[in-house]
Short mmCIF file of C-alpha atoms in Angstrom, two decimals:
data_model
loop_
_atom_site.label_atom_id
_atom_site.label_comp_id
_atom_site.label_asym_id
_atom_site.label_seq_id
_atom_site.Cartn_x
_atom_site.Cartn_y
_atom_site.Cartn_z
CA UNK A 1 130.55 33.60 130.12
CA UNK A 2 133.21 34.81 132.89
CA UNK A 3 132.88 34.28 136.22
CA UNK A 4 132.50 37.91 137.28
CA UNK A 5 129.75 38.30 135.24
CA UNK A 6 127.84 35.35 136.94
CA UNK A 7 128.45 36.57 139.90
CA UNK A 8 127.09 39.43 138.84
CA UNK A 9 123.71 38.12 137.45
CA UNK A 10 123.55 36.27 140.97
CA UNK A 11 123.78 39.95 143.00
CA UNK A 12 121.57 42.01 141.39
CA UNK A 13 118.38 39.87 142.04
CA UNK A 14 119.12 39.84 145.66
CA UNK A 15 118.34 43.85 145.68
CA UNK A 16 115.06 42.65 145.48
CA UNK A 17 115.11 40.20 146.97
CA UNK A 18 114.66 38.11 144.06
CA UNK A 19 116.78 35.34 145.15
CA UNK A 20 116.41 32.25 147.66
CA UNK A 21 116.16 33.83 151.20
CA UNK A 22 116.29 30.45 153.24
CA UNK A 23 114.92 32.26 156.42
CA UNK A 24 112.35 33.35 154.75
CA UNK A 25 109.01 35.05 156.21
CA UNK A 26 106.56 33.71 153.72
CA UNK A 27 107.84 30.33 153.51
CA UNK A 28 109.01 27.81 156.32
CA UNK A 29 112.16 25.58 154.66
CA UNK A 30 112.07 22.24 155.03
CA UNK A 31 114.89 21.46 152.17
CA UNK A 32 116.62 22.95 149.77
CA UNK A 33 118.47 21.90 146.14
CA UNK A 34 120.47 23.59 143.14
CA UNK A 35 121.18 21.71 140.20
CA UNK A 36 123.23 23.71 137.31
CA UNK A 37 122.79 22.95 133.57
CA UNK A 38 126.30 23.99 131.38
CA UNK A 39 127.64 23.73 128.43
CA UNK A 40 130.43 26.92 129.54
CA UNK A 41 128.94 29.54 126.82
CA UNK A 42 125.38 28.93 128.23
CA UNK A 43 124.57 28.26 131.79
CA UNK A 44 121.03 27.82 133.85
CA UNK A 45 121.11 27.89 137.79
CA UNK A 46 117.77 26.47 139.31
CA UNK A 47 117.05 26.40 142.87
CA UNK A 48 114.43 24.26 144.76
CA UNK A 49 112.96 25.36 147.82
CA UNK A 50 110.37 22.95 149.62
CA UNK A 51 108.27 24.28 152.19
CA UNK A 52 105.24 25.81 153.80
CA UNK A 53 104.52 28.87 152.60
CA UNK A 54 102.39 31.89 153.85
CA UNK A 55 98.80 29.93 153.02
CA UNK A 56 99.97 26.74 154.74
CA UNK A 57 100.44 24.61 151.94
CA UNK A 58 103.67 22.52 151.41
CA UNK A 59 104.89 24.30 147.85
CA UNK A 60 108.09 23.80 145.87
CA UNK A 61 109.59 27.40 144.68
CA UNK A 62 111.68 27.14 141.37
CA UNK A 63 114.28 30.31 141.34
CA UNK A 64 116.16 30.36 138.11
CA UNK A 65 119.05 32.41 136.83
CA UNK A 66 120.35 32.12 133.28
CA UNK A 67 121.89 33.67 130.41
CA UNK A 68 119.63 31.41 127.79
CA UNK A 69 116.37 32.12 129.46
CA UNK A 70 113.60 34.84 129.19
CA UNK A 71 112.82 34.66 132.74
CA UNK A 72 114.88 35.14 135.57
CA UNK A 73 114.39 34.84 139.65
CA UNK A 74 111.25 33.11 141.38
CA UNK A 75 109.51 31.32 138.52
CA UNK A 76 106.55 29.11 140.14
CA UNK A 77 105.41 27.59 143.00
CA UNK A 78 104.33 23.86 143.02
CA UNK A 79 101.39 22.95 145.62
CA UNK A 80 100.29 19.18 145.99
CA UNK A 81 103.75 17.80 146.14
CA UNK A 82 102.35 16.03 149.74
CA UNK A 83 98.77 15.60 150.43
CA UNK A 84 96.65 13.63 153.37
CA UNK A 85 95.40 10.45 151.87
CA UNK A 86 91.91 10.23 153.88
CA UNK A 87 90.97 14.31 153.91
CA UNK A 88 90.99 17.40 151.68
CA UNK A 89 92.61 19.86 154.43
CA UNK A 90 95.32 19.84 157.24
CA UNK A 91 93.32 22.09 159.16
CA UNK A 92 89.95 21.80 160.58
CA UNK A 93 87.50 24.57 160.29
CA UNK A 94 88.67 25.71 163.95
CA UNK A 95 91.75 26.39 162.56
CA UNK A 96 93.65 23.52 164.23
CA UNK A 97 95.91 20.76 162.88
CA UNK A 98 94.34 17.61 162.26
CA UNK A 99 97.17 15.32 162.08
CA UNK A 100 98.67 12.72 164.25
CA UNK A 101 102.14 13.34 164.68
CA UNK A 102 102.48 9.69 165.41
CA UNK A 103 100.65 7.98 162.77
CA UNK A 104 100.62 9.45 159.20
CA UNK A 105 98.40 8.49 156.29
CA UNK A 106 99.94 10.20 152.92
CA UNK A 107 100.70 11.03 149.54
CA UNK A 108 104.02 11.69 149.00
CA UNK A 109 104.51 12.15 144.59
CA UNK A 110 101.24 10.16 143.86
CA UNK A 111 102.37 6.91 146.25
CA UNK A 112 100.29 5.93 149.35
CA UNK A 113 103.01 6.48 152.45
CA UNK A 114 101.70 5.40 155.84
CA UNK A 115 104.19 6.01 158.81
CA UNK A 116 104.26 5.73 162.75
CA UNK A 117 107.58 7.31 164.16
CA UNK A 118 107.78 7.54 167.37
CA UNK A 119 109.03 10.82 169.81
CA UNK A 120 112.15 10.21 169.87
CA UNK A 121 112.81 10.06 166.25
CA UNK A 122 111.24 13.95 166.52
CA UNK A 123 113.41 14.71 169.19
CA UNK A 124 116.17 13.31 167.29
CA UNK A 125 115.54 15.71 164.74
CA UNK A 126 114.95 18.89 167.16
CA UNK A 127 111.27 18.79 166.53
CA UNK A 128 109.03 19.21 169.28
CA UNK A 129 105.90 17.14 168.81
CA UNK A 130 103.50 19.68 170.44
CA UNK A 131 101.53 22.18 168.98
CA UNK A 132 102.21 19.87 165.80
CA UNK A 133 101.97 21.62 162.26
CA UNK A 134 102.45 21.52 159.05
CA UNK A 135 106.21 22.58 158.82
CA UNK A 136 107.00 20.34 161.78
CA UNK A 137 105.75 17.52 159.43
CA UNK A 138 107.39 18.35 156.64
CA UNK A 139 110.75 18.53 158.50
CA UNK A 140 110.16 15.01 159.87
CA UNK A 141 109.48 13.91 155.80
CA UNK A 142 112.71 15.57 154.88
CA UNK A 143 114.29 12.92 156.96
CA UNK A 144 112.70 9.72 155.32
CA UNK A 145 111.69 10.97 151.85
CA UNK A 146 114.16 13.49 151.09
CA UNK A 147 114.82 12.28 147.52
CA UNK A 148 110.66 12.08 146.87
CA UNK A 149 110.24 15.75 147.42
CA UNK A 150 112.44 16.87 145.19
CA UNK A 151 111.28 17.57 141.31
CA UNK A 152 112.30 15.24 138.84
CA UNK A 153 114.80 16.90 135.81
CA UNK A 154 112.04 16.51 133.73
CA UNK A 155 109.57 18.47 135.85
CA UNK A 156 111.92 21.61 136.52
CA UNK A 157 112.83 21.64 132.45
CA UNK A 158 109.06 21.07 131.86
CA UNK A 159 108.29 24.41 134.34
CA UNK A 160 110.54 26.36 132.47
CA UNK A 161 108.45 26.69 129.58
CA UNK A 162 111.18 26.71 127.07
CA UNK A 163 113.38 24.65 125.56
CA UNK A 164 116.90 25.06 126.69
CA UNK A 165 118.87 22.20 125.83
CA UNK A 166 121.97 21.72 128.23
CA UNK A 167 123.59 19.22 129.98
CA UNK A 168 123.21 18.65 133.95
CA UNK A 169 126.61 19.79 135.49
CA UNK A 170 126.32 20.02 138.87
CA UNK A 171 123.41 19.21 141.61
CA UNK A 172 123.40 19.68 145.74
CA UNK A 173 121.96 19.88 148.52
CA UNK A 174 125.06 21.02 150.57
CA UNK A 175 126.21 24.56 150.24
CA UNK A 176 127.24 27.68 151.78
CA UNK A 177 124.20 29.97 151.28
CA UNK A 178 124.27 34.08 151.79
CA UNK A 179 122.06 35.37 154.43
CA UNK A 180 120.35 37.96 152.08
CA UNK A 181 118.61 39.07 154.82
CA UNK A 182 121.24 40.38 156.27
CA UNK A 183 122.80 42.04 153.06
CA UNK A 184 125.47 38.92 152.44
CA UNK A 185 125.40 38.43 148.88
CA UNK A 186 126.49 35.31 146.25
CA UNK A 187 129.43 37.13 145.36
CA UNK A 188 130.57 37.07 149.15
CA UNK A 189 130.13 33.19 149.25
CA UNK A 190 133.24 30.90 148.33
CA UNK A 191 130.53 28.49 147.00
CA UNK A 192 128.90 30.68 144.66
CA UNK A 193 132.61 32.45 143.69
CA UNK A 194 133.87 28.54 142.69
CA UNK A 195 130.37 27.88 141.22
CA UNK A 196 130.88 30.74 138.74
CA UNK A 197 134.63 29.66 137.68
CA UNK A 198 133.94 26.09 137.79
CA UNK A 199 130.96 27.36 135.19
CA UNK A 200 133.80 29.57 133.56
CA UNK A 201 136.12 26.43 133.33
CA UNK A 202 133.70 24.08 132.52
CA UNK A 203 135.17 21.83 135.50
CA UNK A 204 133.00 20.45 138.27
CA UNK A 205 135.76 19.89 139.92
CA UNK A 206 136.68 23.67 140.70
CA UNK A 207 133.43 23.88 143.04
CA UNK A 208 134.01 23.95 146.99
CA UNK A 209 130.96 23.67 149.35
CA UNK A 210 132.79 25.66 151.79
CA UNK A 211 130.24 25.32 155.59
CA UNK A 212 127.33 24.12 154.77
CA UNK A 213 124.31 25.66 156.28
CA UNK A 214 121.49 24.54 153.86
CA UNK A 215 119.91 22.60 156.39
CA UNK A 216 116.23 23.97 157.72
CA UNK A 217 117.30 23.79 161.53
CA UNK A 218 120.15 27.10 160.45
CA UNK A 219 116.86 29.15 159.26
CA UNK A 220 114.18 28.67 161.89
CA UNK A 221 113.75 31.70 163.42
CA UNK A 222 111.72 33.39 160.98
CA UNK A 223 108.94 30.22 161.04
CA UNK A 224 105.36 31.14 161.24
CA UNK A 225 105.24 29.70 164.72
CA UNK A 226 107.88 31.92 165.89
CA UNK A 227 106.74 35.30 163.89
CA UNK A 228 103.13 34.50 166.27
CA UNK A 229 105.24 34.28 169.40
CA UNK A 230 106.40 37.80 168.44
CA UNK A 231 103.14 39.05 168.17
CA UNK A 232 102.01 38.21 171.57
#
């Protein structure tokens, strides 16, 4: 598999928008992942996006791009990955938030998590404790259980629904992502052009990051709280 043709693969899904679009409309990011499965003939590129999405639930979104694999772009979505420990919703029937930004009883992966941070470790973060929600929380997780949230190997080859055999070659969370949005393709991104010949050249070592801006406080201004503001 050449480069080019990776690259390639990688643009054409982003015409329909069928491709991780970090400011997002239907989905607030709290964190993001790629991990890329090689063997050089045969590669699989699967992106993790975990956040809210448009029925405010916290969701994992598995985007996958192969030449092994029947399907291509978004594959699932994966609810439950965070639940309240003491209550079925996050929302009363009012429509308001029912947790307490300052003491949280959870599930975080099956395990009991019960936390008290205090303001400053929001404001730390940029996160402004009032009008609390859902993607506010999540942020705030992404800072003490970043590695929880994320799917185990197992769990993304197990969502595949086939069985692709090929070794783990690369994984981050730090990269320099296109703003699809705005028309910027993979092909235009000195990450994803060393991705592709790192891929080509079976050599990790090929890959630069370039500017990271993978982190949910670049993407905010599409979040549900701000797309409200805009209505008003």
């Amino acid at each position: 598999m050449k480069a080019k043709e990776i690259l390639q693969e990688l643009d054409a899904y982003t015409e329909d928008y069928n491709f991780p679009i970090l400011d997002n409309y239907n989905v607030d990011l709290a964190q993001c992942r790629i991990t890329v499965f090689s063997d050089k003939e045969q590669w699989l590129i699967v992106f993790e996006i975990v956040g809210i999405d448009i029925n405010q639930e916290i969701t994992t979104n598995l985007y996958i791009y192969s030449n092994v694999t029947r399907q291509r772009g978004l594959l699932t979505g994966i609810d439950d990955i965070v639940t309240l420990e003491n209550k079925e919703n996050w929302y009363d029937d009012e429509g308001n938030f029912i947790v307490n930004p300052f003491h949280l009883e959870l599930i975080i992966r099956g395990k009991k998590v019960t936390l008290n941070p205090e303001k400053t470790e929001y404001i730390k973060l940029g996160i402004n404790t009032e009008a609390f929600n859902l993607t506010k929380l999540l942020r705030y997780l992404n800072s003490q259980y970043e590695e929880e949230l994320w799917l185990t190997i197992e769990s993304v080859k197990l969502e595949l629904g086939e069985s692709i055999e090929l070794p783990q070659f690369y994984q981050s969370s730090e990269w320099q992502h296109p703003d699809i949005s705005d028309g910027q393709k993979p092909s235009g991104s000195i990450f994803f052009q060393s991705l592709s010949q790192a891929i080509e050249s079976n050599n990790v070592d090929l890959i630069k990051s370039g500017e990271s801006n993978t982190h949910w406080s670049n993407w905010t201004w599409s979040d549900f709280e701000n797309q409200e503001e805009d209505m008003e």
